[in-house]
Amino acid sequence: MESLTLSDVEQKYYSELFLSCDVDNTKKVASNGKVLDLFRAAQLSNEVVHQITELCGATRLGHFGRSQFYIALKLIALAQSGLPLRVESLNSVRDLPLPRFVMGKNEQETRHAVMFADTENQGPYFPRPPGRVQAKKVSAHEMIQPCVPTVDPQPDTTSPVVSPHQSPPTSPHAWRKHKRQASGGNVDRQPSVPGVVWPPFREAQPGPVTGDGMWSAHSPPPVQESWVSFTDTPPSSTLPMHPPSAQPESTTVRTVPSAMTTNEIQRQISGYDDPWKITDEQRQYYINQFKTIQADLTGLIPGSAAKEFFTKSKLPILELSHIWELSDFDKDGALTLDEFCAAFHLVVARKNGYDLPEKLPESLMPKLIDLDDSAGVPEPATEVDFSASPVEVTPNKSPSMPSLNQNWSELNQSNEQWETFSERSSSSQTLTQFDSNIAPADPDTAIVHPVPIRMTPSKIHMQEMELKRTGSDHTHPTSPLMANPPELSDETKLAATIKFPGTTVGDGYSSSDSFTSDQEPISSAVNRQRSHSGTSPEGLKVVAPPPPPPRPHASHSRSSSLDMNRNFAAVPAGPQQPGVVAFPPAVPPRPLPTQTSVPHGHRSVEGDGLPAHTSTSPHQMPEQPNFADFSQFQAFAVDQPADDGENTSDSGQAERCAETTGTMKTAKNDIQSEERNATTVNSAKVSTPLAPPPKPVRRRLKSEDELRPDVEDLPQKSNVIATVLATQPSIPRSIGKDKKAIQASIRRNKETNTVLARLNSELQQQLKDLLEERISLEVQLEQLRPFSHL
Amino acid sequence: MNCPLYIRSVPTQGELKFHYTVHTSLDVVEEKISGVGKALADQRELYLGLLYPTEDYKVYGYVTNSKVKFVIVVDSSNTSLRDNEIRSMFRKLHNSFTDVMCNPFYNPGDPIQSKAFDSIVSTMMVQAC
């Protein structure tokens, strides 16, 4: 190293500076960070600083040894004097003023006592202790000259170099006094001292004791220099943040920060790389502040409280907003302790004039492990109370950083995954994408219940799919059924289950095998209801009003009177047993009158049946009582095919819910009854053999059974019975579920009612016919016996 | 009520035209969201899809549950943008928007000045173009 001759003053000064920078006390290195900050505080351009660094050999060495440091300082002085930087001039220039370092000022510097812990040897050139300790509010001084401002009145302090030799003794005293705070003498001088940044901290208390300690360990000058560096920027607000937040507390708190700052300053040079690190003291301060808002350190500060708190810092809302964005790591609208510390740190930095970073610095990222303490100094410059903590690269930081980074990257990764997922899902052509969680973020993670969908084009399925959709359908597989949703969309939106079945029922009648979804019970139940109602109230597009589901229309397959069924069954089975057809109820046959009243047949089925019946064969006479049955025979004869179909479907349906087919049958029954009427008229004229009737009769008989369950005792015919039994049991068995059973029974009863009502009407008509016949007969008799009562 | 909270266009020279387009598309958006009388809102509703293709650009709409409307105008010649991509763009926008909302310093109704939001929008626009 070039030999360097320093004057005494310089020597002292430089040594102090070096000590301040040499946090590690290695006597050889002041890490680049602090040194660079210091150099910047010299208000030299960066190139000059680099040049100086190179010249002094630090670049070569990678660090600043003492000699390098001294050289650098000297070069700084040279530069500041406007002299060209040359190594030769190091020793050649005499009377070089001491390098000047700027320090910001602060009204509250007075409080900043601690900084000047050790003043004894400090040359007067030390920059004014940042903390103007005592309550002396020093007016902001831009420059803290190495000179002894204490001596000079404040305005003069700007004459930096000049006063190096002035009142050297004073400064130490001043410092000491500053340090002690209480010293009034210093106080006097204090004012003259350029403000120090940290006034706020330095509440006149011994709070900074720690700082004191530290400072005593290190020469104030270095401290001050760092202070200086911090206070480059306009001193204006001293901790605007803090003042608002309870002055008294801020005072105490400030002391901590001030202590921190000194510490940080010392570490600053070492931690230069990471200006955003938070020192212990700072963190402690932040934690204390956190406690004022939220006692639980593991808890969260709500956004509104944080807003109020940080608004006190008087930063523009836009910047606060930006700070919030940076610091609210998990985007939850609340601040954890880490987030709060980061935000606070950013506010401090901003108040010190540091620009807010675009992205959260790694050191500020919320850490799982709290209290990582690395002093971070954003950049030399502001006076803020908090001293942008001097940067210090602590080894323990590094491990945490990578972990943080990993977390961050993982988080990003997960976000990416979310994105991809959402894209993936959106690519599936689902009609509905339920964004169940709109709020934060991921719109497409709605849970989808896999619902089995029967991929048949049945409308019932479509309806069921609609049901599922409303339920929570996310990845609704495309299917041909989806083509329908638009039509059903309206219905879907409404009380789904109820509606659907309605339409389903209407549409589903065409396909009887539709209930395979889990909606089945509901829809079937509703179907039943619907069938009872016979209409789809909401005006759904029901193809056909679901006819009541009674299976065999009027067959009342589930009817109680097994006998009747048996009888009826037997009837068709054994057409050769006309007598067999014994019809259950023993309505006294009235063949004669009925025969004559053939023409009235079409009034009622039974009526038709009667005449036809009577006319057909005498053996049917005994069946007269069951004329209804016969008429039903006739009717059945006509409707046989349909009835057959109903029968089969009925039995088939028996196995299943049976509603649809039942309703179908019912519908058909209704329709067929009319047909029957018409046909029976025709058939009445014809002597219909019993052959056709048997099958229809079975049906009809069954209905008759139900119609007159109580009335009749059916003469048993094995065949009939067998057939009837065959069909009968199947039906009740099919309905296993209670609800369905109830519904079915309700339906049955209703069917029974209707059938009975119809039968009643028919009987009434027959009665009328008979009466007419009787009247006519009497008239004839009268005519035949004209003279009977002569 | 219908003042834009944020508007950004990539070729900034035609910005005014885009302003106008977006404003007119608001009518279409209103019409779409008023037609749906459902109580439940789902993603399907939020994404309104192509509002209308006009001249040489297409307009896509998206509305949030709080009736904040996002409108994207893309060049018709940009056929590479599929519906999914538009959806994902809207999703990102929505997420960023909720982040902005979470910021207690943001007053709803103010223009959005969040840098994070800006950066996301820029990224998206770069991707799309």
PDB file of C-alpha atoms in Angstrom, chain A residues 302-304 306-308 310-311 317-318 320-322 324-325 328 331-334 356-358 418-419 422-423 425-428 430-436 438-444 469-470 493, chain B residues 36-47 62-66 82-85 87-89 91-96 98-100 102-107 110-117 119:
ATOM      1  CA  PRO A 302     -56.407  -6.290  10.144  1.00  0.00           C
ATOM      2  CA  GLY A 303     -56.044  -4.128   7.123  1.00  0.00           C
ATOM      3  CA  SER A 304     -57.933  -1.228   8.551  1.00  0.00           C
ATOM      4  CA  ALA A 306     -52.687  -1.262   9.581  1.00  0.00           C
ATOM      5  CA  LYS A 307     -53.983   1.396   7.326  1.00  0.00           C
ATOM      6  CA  GLU A 308     -54.490   3.769  10.189  1.00  0.00           C
ATOM      7  CA  PHE A 310     -49.243   3.544   8.447  1.00  0.00           C
ATOM      8  CA  THR A 311     -51.243   6.526   7.455  1.00  0.00           C
ATOM      9  CA  ILE A 317     -51.546   6.863  -0.020  1.00  0.00           C
ATOM     10  CA  LEU A 318     -50.210   5.573  -3.256  1.00  0.00           C
ATOM     11  CA  LEU A 320     -48.599   3.153   1.266  1.00  0.00           C
ATOM     12  CA  SER A 321     -50.675   1.160  -1.091  1.00  0.00           C
ATOM     13  CA  HIS A 322     -47.597  -0.023  -2.838  1.00  0.00           C
ATOM     14  CA  TRP A 324     -48.989  -2.841   1.366  1.00  0.00           C
ATOM     15  CA  GLU A 325     -48.891  -4.755  -1.836  1.00  0.00           C
ATOM     16  CA  ASP A 328     -48.911  -8.456   2.366  1.00  0.00           C
ATOM     17  CA  LYS A 331     -52.682 -11.396   0.189  1.00  0.00           C
ATOM     18  CA  ASP A 332     -55.061 -11.897   2.985  1.00  0.00           C
ATOM     19  CA  GLY A 333     -55.735  -8.301   3.804  1.00  0.00           C
ATOM     20  CA  ALA A 334     -54.010  -8.619   7.150  1.00  0.00           C
ATOM     21  CA  LEU A 356     -39.667   1.454  -2.860  1.00  0.00           C
ATOM     22  CA  PRO A 357     -38.625  -1.667  -4.596  1.00  0.00           C
ATOM     23  CA  GLU A 358     -40.754  -3.191  -7.204  1.00  0.00           C
ATOM     24  CA  TRP A 418     -53.661 -23.202 -10.292  1.00  0.00           C
ATOM     25  CA  GLU A 419     -53.490 -21.392 -13.487  1.00  0.00           C
ATOM     26  CA  SER A 422     -58.001 -23.527 -14.436  1.00  0.00           C
ATOM     27  CA  GLU A 423     -57.014 -23.451 -17.980  1.00  0.00           C
ATOM     28  CA  SER A 425     -60.706 -27.074 -16.823  1.00  0.00           C
ATOM     29  CA  SER A 426     -61.806 -24.255 -18.916  1.00  0.00           C
ATOM     30  CA  SER A 427     -60.753 -26.132 -21.912  1.00  0.00           C
ATOM     31  CA  SER A 428     -63.162 -28.848 -21.101  1.00  0.00           C
ATOM     32  CA  THR A 430     -68.348 -27.610 -19.764  1.00  0.00           C
ATOM     33  CA  LEU A 431     -71.387 -25.656 -19.824  1.00  0.00           C
ATOM     34  CA  THR A 432     -71.114 -24.666 -16.301  1.00  0.00           C
ATOM     35  CA  GLN A 433     -68.056 -23.685 -14.487  1.00  0.00           C
ATOM     36  CA  PHE A 434     -68.917 -23.059 -10.995  1.00  0.00           C
ATOM     37  CA  ASP A 435     -66.572 -20.621  -9.509  1.00  0.00           C
ATOM     38  CA  SER A 436     -67.173 -21.533  -6.021  1.00  0.00           C
ATOM     39  CA  ILE A 438     -64.366 -16.288  -6.419  1.00  0.00           C
ATOM     40  CA  ALA A 439     -62.850 -14.368  -3.666  1.00  0.00           C
ATOM     41  CA  PRO A 440     -59.274 -15.045  -3.695  1.00  0.00           C
ATOM     42  CA  ALA A 441     -58.346 -16.681  -6.531  1.00  0.00           C
ATOM     43  CA  ASP A 442     -58.747 -19.803  -7.966  1.00  0.00           C
ATOM     44  CA  PRO A 443     -61.948 -19.965  -9.742  1.00  0.00           C
ATOM     45  CA  ASP A 444     -61.777 -23.394 -10.978  1.00  0.00           C
ATOM     46  CA  ARG A 469     -75.439 -29.263 -12.815  1.00  0.00           C
ATOM     47  CA  THR A 470     -77.217 -27.163 -10.402  1.00  0.00           C
ATOM     48  CA  LYS A 493     -82.405 -22.892 -12.213  1.00  0.00           C
TER      49      LYS A 493
ATOM     50  CA  VAL B  36     -79.836 -13.756 -15.933  1.00  0.00           C
ATOM     51  CA  GLY B  37     -82.087 -13.764 -12.991  1.00  0.00           C
ATOM     52  CA  LYS B  38     -80.367 -16.418 -11.110  1.00  0.00           C
ATOM     53  CA  ALA B  39     -79.483 -16.122  -7.531  1.00  0.00           C
ATOM     54  CA  LEU B  40     -76.352 -18.073  -7.795  1.00  0.00           C
ATOM     55  CA  ALA B  41     -73.426 -16.831  -9.681  1.00  0.00           C
ATOM     56  CA  ASP B  42     -70.972 -19.158 -11.188  1.00  0.00           C
ATOM     57  CA  GLN B  43     -67.974 -18.986 -13.352  1.00  0.00           C
ATOM     58  CA  ARG B  44     -70.083 -19.422 -16.351  1.00  0.00           C
ATOM     59  CA  GLU B  45     -71.833 -16.276 -15.689  1.00  0.00           C
ATOM     60  CA  LEU B  46     -68.793 -14.365 -14.805  1.00  0.00           C
ATOM     61  CA  TYR B  47     -67.228 -14.992 -18.104  1.00  0.00           C
ATOM     62  CA  TYR B  62     -66.351 -10.684 -17.754  1.00  0.00           C
ATOM     63  CA  VAL B  63     -68.200  -9.527 -14.730  1.00  0.00           C
ATOM     64  CA  THR B  64     -67.441 -10.188 -11.133  1.00  0.00           C
ATOM     65  CA  ASN B  65     -69.863 -10.886  -8.412  1.00  0.00           C
ATOM     66  CA  SER B  66     -69.640  -7.318  -7.348  1.00  0.00           C
ATOM     67  CA  ARG B  82     -58.558 -19.202 -27.859  1.00  0.00           C
ATOM     68  CA  ASP B  83     -61.471 -18.982 -25.556  1.00  0.00           C
ATOM     69  CA  ASN B  84     -59.554 -20.715 -22.824  1.00  0.00           C
ATOM     70  CA  GLU B  85     -56.841 -18.201 -22.991  1.00  0.00           C
ATOM     71  CA  ARG B  87     -60.798 -17.083 -19.745  1.00  0.00           C
ATOM     72  CA  SER B  88     -57.457 -17.438 -18.108  1.00  0.00           C
ATOM     73  CA  MET B  89     -56.710 -13.829 -18.786  1.00  0.00           C
ATOM     74  CA  ARG B  91     -59.100 -15.077 -14.228  1.00  0.00           C
ATOM     75  CA  LYS B  92     -55.753 -13.475 -13.745  1.00  0.00           C
ATOM     76  CA  LEU B  93     -57.316 -10.094 -13.955  1.00  0.00           C
ATOM     77  CA  HIS B  94     -59.830 -11.053 -11.381  1.00  0.00           C
ATOM     78  CA  ASN B  95     -57.197 -12.365  -9.064  1.00  0.00           C
ATOM     79  CA  SER B  96     -55.129  -9.258  -9.414  1.00  0.00           C
ATOM     80  CA  THR B  98     -58.998  -8.944  -5.677  1.00  0.00           C
ATOM     81  CA  ASP B  99     -55.473  -8.386  -4.521  1.00  0.00           C
ATOM     82  CA  VAL B 100     -55.896  -4.733  -5.170  1.00  0.00           C
ATOM     83  CA  CYS B 102     -57.490  -6.416  -0.326  1.00  0.00           C
ATOM     84  CA  ASN B 103     -55.226  -3.475   0.030  1.00  0.00           C
ATOM     85  CA  PRO B 104     -56.706  -1.384   2.784  1.00  0.00           C
ATOM     86  CA  PHE B 105     -55.304   1.698   1.207  1.00  0.00           C
ATOM     87  CA  TYR B 106     -57.314   1.241  -1.871  1.00  0.00           C
ATOM     88  CA  ASN B 107     -60.660   2.921  -1.920  1.00  0.00           C
ATOM     89  CA  ASP B 110     -60.555   4.878  -7.239  1.00  0.00           C
ATOM     90  CA  PRO B 111     -58.525   4.323 -10.314  1.00  0.00           C
ATOM     91  CA  ILE B 112     -56.241   1.437  -9.833  1.00  0.00           C
ATOM     92  CA  GLN B 113     -52.703   2.516  -9.465  1.00  0.00           C
ATOM     93  CA  SER B 114     -51.243  -0.631  -8.153  1.00  0.00           C
ATOM     94  CA  LYS B 115     -47.982  -1.518  -9.713  1.00  0.00           C
ATOM     95  CA  ALA B 116     -48.534  -5.153  -9.194  1.00  0.00           C
ATOM     96  CA  PHE B 117     -51.724  -4.900 -11.132  1.00  0.00           C
ATOM     97  CA  SER B 119     -47.286  -5.567 -14.112  1.00  0.00           C
TER      98      SER B 119
END
